[in-house]
Short mmCIF file of C-alpha atoms in Angstrom, two decimals:
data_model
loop_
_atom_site.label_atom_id
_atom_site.label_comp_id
_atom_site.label_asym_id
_atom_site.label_seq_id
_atom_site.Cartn_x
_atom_site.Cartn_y
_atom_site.Cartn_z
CA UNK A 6 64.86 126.65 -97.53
CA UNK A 7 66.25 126.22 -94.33
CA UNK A 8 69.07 128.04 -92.86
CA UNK A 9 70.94 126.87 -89.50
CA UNK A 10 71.50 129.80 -87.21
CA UNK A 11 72.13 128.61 -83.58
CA UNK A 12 74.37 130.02 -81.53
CA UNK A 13 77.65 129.44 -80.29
CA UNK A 14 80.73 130.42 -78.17
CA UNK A 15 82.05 134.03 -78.54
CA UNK A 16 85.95 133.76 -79.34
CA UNK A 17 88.20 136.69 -77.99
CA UNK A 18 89.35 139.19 -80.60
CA UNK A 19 92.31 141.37 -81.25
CA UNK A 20 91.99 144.58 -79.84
CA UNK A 21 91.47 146.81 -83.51
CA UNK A 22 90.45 150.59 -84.32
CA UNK A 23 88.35 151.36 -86.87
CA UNK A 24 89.56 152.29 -90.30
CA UNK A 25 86.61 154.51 -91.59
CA UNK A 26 83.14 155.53 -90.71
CA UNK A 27 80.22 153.00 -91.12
CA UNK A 28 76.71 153.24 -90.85
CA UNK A 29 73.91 150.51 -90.41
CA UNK A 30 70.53 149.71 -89.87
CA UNK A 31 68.49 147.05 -88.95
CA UNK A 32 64.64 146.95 -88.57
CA UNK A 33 62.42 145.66 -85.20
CA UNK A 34 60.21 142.92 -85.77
CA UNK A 35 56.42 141.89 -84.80
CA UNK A 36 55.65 138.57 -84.00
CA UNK A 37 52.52 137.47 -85.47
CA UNK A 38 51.72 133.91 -83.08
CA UNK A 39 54.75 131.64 -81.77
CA UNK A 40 56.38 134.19 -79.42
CA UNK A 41 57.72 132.36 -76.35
CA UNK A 42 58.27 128.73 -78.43
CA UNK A 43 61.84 130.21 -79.00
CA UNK A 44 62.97 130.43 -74.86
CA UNK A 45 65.82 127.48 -75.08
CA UNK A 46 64.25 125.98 -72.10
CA UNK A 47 60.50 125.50 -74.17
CA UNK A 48 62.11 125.17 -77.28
CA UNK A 49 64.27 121.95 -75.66
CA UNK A 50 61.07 119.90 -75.93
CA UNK A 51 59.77 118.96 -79.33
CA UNK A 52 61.11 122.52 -80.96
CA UNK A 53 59.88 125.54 -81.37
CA UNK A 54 58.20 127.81 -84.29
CA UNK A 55 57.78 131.62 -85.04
CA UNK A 56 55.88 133.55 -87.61
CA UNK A 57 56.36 137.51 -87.99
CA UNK A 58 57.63 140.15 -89.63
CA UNK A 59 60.38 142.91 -89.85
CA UNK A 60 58.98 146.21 -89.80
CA UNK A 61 59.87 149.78 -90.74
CA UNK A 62 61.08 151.04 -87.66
CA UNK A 63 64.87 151.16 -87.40
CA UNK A 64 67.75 150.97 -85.52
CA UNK A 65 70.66 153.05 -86.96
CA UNK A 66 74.51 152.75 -85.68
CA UNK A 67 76.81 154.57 -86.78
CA UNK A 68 80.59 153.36 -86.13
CA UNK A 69 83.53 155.96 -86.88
CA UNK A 70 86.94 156.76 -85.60
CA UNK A 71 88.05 158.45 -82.86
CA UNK A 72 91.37 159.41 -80.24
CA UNK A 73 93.34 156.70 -80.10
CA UNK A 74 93.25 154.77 -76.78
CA UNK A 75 89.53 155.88 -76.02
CA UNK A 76 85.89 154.95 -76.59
CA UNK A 77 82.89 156.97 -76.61
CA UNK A 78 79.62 155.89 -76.77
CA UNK A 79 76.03 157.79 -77.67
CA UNK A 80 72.29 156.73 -77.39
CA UNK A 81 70.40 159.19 -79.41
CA UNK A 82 66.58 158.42 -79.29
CA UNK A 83 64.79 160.06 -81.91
CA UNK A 84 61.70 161.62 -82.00
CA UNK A 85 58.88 159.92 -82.89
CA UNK A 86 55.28 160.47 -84.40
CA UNK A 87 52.04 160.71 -82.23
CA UNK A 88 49.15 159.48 -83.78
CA UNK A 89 45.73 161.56 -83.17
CA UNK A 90 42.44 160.53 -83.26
CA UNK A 91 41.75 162.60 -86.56
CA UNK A 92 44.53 160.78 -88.05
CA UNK A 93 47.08 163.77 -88.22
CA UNK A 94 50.48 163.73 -86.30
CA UNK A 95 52.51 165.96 -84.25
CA UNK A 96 56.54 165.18 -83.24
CA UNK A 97 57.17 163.83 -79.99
CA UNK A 98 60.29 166.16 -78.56
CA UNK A 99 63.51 163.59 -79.10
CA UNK A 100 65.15 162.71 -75.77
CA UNK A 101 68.55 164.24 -74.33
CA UNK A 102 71.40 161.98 -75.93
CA UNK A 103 73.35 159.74 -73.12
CA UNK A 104 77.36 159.79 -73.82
CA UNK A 105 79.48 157.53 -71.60
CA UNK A 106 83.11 157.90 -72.57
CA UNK A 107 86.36 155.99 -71.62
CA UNK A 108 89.75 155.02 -71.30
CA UNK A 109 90.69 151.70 -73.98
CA UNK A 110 91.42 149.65 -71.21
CA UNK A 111 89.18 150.60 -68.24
CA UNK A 112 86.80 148.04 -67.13
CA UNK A 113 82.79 147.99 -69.78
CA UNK A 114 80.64 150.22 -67.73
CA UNK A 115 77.99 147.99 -66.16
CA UNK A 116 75.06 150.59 -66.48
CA UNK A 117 72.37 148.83 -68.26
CA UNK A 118 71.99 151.70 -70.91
CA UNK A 119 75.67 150.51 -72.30
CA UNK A 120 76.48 147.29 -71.92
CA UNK A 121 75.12 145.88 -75.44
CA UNK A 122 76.95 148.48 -76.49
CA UNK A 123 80.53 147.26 -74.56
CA UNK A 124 79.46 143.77 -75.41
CA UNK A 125 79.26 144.47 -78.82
CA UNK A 126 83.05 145.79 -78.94
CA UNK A 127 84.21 143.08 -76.82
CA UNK A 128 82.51 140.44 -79.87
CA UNK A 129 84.23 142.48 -82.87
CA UNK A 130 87.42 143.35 -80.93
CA UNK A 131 87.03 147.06 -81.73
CA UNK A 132 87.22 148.80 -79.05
CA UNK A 133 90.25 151.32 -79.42
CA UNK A 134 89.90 155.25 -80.98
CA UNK A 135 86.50 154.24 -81.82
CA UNK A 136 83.02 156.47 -81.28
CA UNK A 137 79.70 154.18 -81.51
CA UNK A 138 76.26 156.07 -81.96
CA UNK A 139 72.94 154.51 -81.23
CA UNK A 140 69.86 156.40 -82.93
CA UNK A 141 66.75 154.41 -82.06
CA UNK A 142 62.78 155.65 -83.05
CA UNK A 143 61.65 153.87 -79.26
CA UNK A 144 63.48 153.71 -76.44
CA UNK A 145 64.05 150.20 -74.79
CA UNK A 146 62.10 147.99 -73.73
CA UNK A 147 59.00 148.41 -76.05
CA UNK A 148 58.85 144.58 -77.08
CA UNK A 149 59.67 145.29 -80.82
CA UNK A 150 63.24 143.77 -80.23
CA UNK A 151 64.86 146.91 -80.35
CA UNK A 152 68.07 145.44 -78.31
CA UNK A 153 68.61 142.83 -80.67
CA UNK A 154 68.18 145.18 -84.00
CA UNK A 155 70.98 147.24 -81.99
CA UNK A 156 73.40 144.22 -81.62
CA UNK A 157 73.04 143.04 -84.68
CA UNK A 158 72.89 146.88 -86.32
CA UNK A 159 76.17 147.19 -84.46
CA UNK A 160 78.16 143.92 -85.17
CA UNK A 161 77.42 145.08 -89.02
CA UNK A 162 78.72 148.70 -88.83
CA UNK A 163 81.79 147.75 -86.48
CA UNK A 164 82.60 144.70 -88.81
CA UNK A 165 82.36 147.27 -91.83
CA UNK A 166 84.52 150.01 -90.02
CA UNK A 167 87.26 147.15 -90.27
CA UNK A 168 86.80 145.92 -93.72
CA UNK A 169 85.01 142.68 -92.59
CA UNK A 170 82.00 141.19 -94.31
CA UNK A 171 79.17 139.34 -92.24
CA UNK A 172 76.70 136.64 -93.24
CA UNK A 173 72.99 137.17 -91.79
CA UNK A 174 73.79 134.04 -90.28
CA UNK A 175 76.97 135.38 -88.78
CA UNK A 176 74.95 138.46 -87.37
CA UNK A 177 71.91 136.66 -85.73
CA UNK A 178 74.24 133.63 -84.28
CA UNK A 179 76.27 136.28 -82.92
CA UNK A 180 74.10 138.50 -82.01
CA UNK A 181 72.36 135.84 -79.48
CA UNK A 182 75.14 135.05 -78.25
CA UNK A 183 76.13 138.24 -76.96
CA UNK A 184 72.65 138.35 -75.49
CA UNK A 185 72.80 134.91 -73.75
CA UNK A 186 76.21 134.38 -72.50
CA UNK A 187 77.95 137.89 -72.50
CA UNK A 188 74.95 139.91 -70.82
CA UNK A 189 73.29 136.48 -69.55
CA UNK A 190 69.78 137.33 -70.53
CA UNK A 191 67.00 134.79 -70.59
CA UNK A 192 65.85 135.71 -74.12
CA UNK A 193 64.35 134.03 -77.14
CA UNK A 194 66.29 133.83 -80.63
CA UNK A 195 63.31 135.50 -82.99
CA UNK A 196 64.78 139.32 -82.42
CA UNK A 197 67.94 138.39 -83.84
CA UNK A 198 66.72 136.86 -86.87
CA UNK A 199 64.33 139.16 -87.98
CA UNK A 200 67.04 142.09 -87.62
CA UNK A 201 69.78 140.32 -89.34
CA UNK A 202 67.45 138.50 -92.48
CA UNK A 203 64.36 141.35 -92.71
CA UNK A 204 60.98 140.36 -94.43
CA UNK A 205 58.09 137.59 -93.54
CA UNK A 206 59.74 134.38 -92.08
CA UNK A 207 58.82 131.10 -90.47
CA UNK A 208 61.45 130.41 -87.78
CA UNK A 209 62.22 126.99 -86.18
CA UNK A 210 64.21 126.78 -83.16
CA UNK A 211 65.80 123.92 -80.61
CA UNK A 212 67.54 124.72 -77.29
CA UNK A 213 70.35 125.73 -79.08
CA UNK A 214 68.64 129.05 -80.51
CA UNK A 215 66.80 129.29 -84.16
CA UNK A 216 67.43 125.95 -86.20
CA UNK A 217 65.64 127.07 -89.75
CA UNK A 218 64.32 130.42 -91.40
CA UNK A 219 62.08 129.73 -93.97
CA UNK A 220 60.31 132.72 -96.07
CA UNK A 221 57.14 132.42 -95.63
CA UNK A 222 54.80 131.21 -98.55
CA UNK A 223 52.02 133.99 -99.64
CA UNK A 224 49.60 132.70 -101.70
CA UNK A 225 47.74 135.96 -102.46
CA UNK A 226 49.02 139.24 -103.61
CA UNK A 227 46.59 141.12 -101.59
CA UNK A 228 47.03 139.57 -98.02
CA UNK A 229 50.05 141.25 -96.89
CA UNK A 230 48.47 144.87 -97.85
CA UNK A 231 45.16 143.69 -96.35
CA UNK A 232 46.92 142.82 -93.07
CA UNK A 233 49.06 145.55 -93.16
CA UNK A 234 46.13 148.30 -93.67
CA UNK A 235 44.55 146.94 -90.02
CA UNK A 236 47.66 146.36 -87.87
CA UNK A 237 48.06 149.18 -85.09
CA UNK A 238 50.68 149.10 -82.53
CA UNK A 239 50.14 150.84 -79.78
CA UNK A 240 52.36 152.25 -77.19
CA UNK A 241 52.04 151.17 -73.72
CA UNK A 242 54.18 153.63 -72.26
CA UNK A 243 55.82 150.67 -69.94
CA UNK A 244 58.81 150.16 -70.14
CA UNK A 245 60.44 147.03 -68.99
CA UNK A 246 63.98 144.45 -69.19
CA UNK A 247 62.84 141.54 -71.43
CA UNK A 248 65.34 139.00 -69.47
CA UNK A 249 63.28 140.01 -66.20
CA UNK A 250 59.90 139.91 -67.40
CA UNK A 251 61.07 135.80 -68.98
CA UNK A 252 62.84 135.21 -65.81
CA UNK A 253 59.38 135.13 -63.64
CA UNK A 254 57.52 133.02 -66.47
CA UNK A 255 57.12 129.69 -64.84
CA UNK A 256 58.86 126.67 -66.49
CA UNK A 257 55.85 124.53 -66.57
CA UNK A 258 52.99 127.09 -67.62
CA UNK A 259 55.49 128.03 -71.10
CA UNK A 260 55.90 123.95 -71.11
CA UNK A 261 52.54 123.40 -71.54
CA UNK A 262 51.58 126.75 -73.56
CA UNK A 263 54.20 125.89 -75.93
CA UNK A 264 52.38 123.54 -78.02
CA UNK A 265 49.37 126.19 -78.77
CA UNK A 266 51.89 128.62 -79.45
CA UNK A 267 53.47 126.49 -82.19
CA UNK A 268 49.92 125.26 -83.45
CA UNK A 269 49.14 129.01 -83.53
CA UNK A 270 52.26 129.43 -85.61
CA UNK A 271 51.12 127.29 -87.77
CA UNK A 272 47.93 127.98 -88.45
CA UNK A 273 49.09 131.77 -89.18
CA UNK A 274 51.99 130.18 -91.96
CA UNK A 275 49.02 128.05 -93.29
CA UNK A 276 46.90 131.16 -94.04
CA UNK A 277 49.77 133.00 -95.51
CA UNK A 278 50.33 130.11 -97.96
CA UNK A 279 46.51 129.82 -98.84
CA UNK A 280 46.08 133.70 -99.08
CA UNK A 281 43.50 133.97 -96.22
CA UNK A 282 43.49 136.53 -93.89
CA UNK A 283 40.50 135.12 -91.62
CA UNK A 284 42.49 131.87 -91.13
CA UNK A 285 45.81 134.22 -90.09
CA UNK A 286 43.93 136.40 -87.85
CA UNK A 287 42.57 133.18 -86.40
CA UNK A 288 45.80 132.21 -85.92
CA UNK A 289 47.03 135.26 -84.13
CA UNK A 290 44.06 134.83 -81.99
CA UNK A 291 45.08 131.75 -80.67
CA UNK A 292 48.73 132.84 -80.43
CA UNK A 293 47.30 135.57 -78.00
CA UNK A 294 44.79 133.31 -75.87
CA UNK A 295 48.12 131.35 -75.51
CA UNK A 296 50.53 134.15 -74.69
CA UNK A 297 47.97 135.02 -71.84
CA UNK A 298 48.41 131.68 -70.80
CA UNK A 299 51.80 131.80 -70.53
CA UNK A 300 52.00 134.49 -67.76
CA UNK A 301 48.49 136.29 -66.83
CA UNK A 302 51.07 138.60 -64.84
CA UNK A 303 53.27 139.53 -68.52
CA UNK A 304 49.65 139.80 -70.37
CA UNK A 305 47.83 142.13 -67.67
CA UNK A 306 47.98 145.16 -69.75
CA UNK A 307 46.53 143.48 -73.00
CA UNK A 308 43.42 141.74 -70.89
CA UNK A 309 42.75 145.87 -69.63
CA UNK A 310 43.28 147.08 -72.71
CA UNK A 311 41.05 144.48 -74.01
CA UNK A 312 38.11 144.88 -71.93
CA UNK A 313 38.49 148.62 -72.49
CA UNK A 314 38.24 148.44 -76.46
CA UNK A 315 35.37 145.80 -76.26
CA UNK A 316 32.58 146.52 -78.32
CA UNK A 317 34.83 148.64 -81.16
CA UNK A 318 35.08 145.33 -83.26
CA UNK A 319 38.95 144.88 -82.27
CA UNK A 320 39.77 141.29 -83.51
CA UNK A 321 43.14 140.32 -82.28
CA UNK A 322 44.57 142.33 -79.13
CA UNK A 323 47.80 140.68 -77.59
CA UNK A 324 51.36 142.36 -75.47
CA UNK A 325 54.38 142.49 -78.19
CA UNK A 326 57.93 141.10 -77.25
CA UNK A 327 57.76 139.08 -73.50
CA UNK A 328 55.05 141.41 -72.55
CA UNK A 329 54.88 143.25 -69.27
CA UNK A 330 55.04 146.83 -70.97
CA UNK A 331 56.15 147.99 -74.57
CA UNK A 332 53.83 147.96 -77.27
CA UNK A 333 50.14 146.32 -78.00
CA UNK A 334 49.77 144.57 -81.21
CA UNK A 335 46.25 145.61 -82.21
CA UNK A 336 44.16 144.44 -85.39
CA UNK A 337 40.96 145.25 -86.85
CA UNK A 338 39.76 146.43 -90.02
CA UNK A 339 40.59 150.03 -91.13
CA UNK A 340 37.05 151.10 -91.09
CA UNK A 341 37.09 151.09 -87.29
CA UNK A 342 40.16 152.61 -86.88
CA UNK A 343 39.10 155.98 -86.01
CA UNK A 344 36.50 154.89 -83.04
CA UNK A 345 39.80 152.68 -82.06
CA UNK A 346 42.17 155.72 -81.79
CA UNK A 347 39.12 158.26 -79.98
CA UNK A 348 38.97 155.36 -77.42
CA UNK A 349 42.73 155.25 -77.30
CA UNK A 350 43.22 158.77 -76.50
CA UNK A 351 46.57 160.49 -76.06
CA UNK A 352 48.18 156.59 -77.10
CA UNK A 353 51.59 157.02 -79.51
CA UNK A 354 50.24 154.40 -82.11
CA UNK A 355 52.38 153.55 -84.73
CA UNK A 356 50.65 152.09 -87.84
CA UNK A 357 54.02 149.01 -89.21
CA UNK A 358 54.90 148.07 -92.36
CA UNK A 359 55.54 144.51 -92.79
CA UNK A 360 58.18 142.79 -94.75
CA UNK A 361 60.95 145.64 -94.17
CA UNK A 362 64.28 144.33 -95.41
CA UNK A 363 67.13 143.23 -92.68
CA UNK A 364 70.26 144.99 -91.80
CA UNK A 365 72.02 146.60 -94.21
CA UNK A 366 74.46 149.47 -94.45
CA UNK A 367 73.39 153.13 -94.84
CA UNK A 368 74.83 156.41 -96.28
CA UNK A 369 77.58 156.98 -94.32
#
C-alpha cells in the first residue's frame, strides 16, 4: 500500500497551554541501502527509494503544564550501555540535563540545542505555561535520526496535551517540514517516517519529501532474526549537524550515486520478499560502496574502520545517517562477534532490534 506523505507549508497556530501531562515516544531508525536517494535535490530526478528499519532505541517527550505565561524546556540524555568485549555491560554516567527557560513571548532561543524544541511549539501553537522534556539514549548527531524521532515524539505529546489526535502521516509531513523550512536544514525525509510509522518499510520519495511507505514483504520467518542476531552499531564518538555534513555533498557526485543507491534499495526489498539474507546483505553492500561514493569526505571513518577490522570476516561496514560521525552500521555473523568487539576496544556498541513500532504515547 502506498501512503502519500510529502510535506507542506506550516500554518500559524493559536497560541494554547496545555491541558494535562502527555508522554511519547518514538524510535530511531537504521537505514539498510537507499540513504541519500531521499535529499529533494537527488530525489527530483527519477525518485528516490529507502529500505530500513525502526529500532529499539527511543526518544521520550514528555509535555505537561506549567506557570502561565512561561516555557521551560529540558534535554535529559540518558545513560546508556557499554558493550565489552566479554559481552557484559557497565552504565555509561547520564549527562547533566540542559534547562533553558522563558518568558511566553520572548524571541525562540537560537542555540542549536533548542530550537527543534521552539520549532516544535511554534508548529502546535503551544507554547504558553507549558514544560517540554527531552530524554534521549544518544545525544545528537549519532546518524540514527534522533532529531527527527524528537520532532515527531514532540508534535505527538504536545498535540495530546491539547486533546488533538495526529495521523502518522500528519506527524512525518510535519515533522519535515519543521526540519526544512522552519530550521532550514538540508535533510532527507526517511527519519521522519520511520519515527512516525515504526517497523520494516520501503520508502519512495520525489522532491517534495517521501511519496509512498510500503511495508516491506518478508518472505521467511527467520530472516529478520537472522539479520537481527549479526547487526552491531557501533559508536563513533563523532558527533556532527546532519544539514552540514549534506550541505558539502556535491550535487553531481549524489546525482550520479543516486541510481546505485536506489538499485541497492532494491535489491535489499527483493531479498526481504524472497527470504534471503545473502541477497540483502548484498544489497547493503552495494548501498555502502555507493554511500562512499557519494562523499569519500562523509565516509572517511567507515573506510578506517574498515581497513582496521579486515581480516575478522566483517561483511557489510558503512557510516549511519549522512555520515561524517555518529554511529557505524556493522554486520557479520554472530560467531565473530567477539574477535569484532576485542578489536573494537573501549567502542559503545549497541546491538538494534529491528521492526520497533512508531510513535506512540507512553505512561504518563
Amino acid at each position: 500500500m502506498s501512503t502519500p506523505c510529502a510535506g507542506s507549508l506550516l500554518a500559524p497556530r493559536a497560541l494554547r497551554t496545555p491541558l494535562w501531562r502527555a508522554a511519547a515516544s518514538a524510535p530511531m531508525r537504521v537505514s539498510f541501502a537507499g540513504g541519500g536517494s531521499d535529499l529533494p535535490g537527488v530525489a527530483r530526478q527519477d525518485g528516490g527509494r529507502v529500505v530500513g528499519a525502526a529500532i529499539d532505541l527511543r526518544i521520550r517527550v514528555v509535555v505537561e503544564p506549567f506557570d502561565r505565561g512561561w516555557v521551560r524546556m529540558e534535554l535529559a540524555p540518558r545513560g546508556c550501555g557499554r558493550e565489552q568485549p566479554g559481552g557484559g555491560s557497565e552504565a555509561a554516567e547520564a549527562s547533566v540535563p540542559r534547562v533553558l527557560t522563558r518568558r511566553r513571548g520572548d524571541p525562540p532561543r537560537d542555540e542549536l540545542a533548542f530550537r527543534l524544541i521552539e520549532a516544535t511549539l511554534a508548529a502546535t501553537g503551544v507554547g504558553d505555561g507549558v514544560a517540554l522534556r527531552v530524554e534521549a539514549e544518544t545525544s545528537p548527531g549519532a546518524g540514527l535520526g534522533g532529531s527527527a524521532s524528537a520532532a515527531v515524539a514532540a508534535l505527538f505529546a504536545l498535540r495530546a496535551s491539547v486533546g488533538e489526535a495526529a495521523s502518522p502521516e500528519e506527524l512525518s509531513r510535519e515533522a519535515v517540514a519543521i526540519e526544512r523550512e522552519r530550521l532550514g536544514n538540508a535533510c532527507g525525509a526517511q527519519d521522519q517516517v520511520f519515527a512516525a510509522f515504526g517497523g520494516l518499510l520501503d520508502l519512495a520519495f520525489d522532491a517534495r519529501g517521501c511519496s509512498g511507505v510500503r511495508p516491506l514483504a518478508i518472505g521467511s520467518p527467520g530472516l529478520v532474526p537472522a539479520l537481527s542476531a549479526g547487526l552491531l552499531l557501533v559508536d563513533t564518538a563523532v558527533r556532527r549537524v546532519s544539514g552540514e555534513v549534506l550541505d558539502r555533498v556535491d550535487a553531481g557526485a549524489a546525482c550520479e550515486a543516486k541510481g546505485e543507491l536506489v538499485a541497492a534499495a532494491g535489491d535489499v526489498a527483493r531479498g526481504f520478499e524472497i527470504g534471503s539474507l545473502a541477497l540483502v546483505l548484498s544489497g547493503m553492500r552495494r548501498g555502502a560502496a555507493a554511500k562512499v561514493r557519494l562523499s569519500e569526505a562523509a565516509s572517511a571513518i567507515a573506510v578506517s574502520m574498515k581497513q582496521r577490522l579486515d581480516g575478522i570476516g566483517v561483511e557489510v561496514l558503512r557510516m549511519c545517517g549522512a555520515g561524517g560521525g555518529g554511529h557505524l552500521l556493522v554486520w557479520a555473523p554472530p560467531e565473530r562477534h567477539a574477535r569484532l568487539l576485542d578489536a573494537l576496544g573501549p567502542c559503545v556498541v549497541r546491538r538494534p532490534s529491528l521492526g520497533a513500532p512508531g510513535v506512540r504515547l507512553e505512561p504518563a
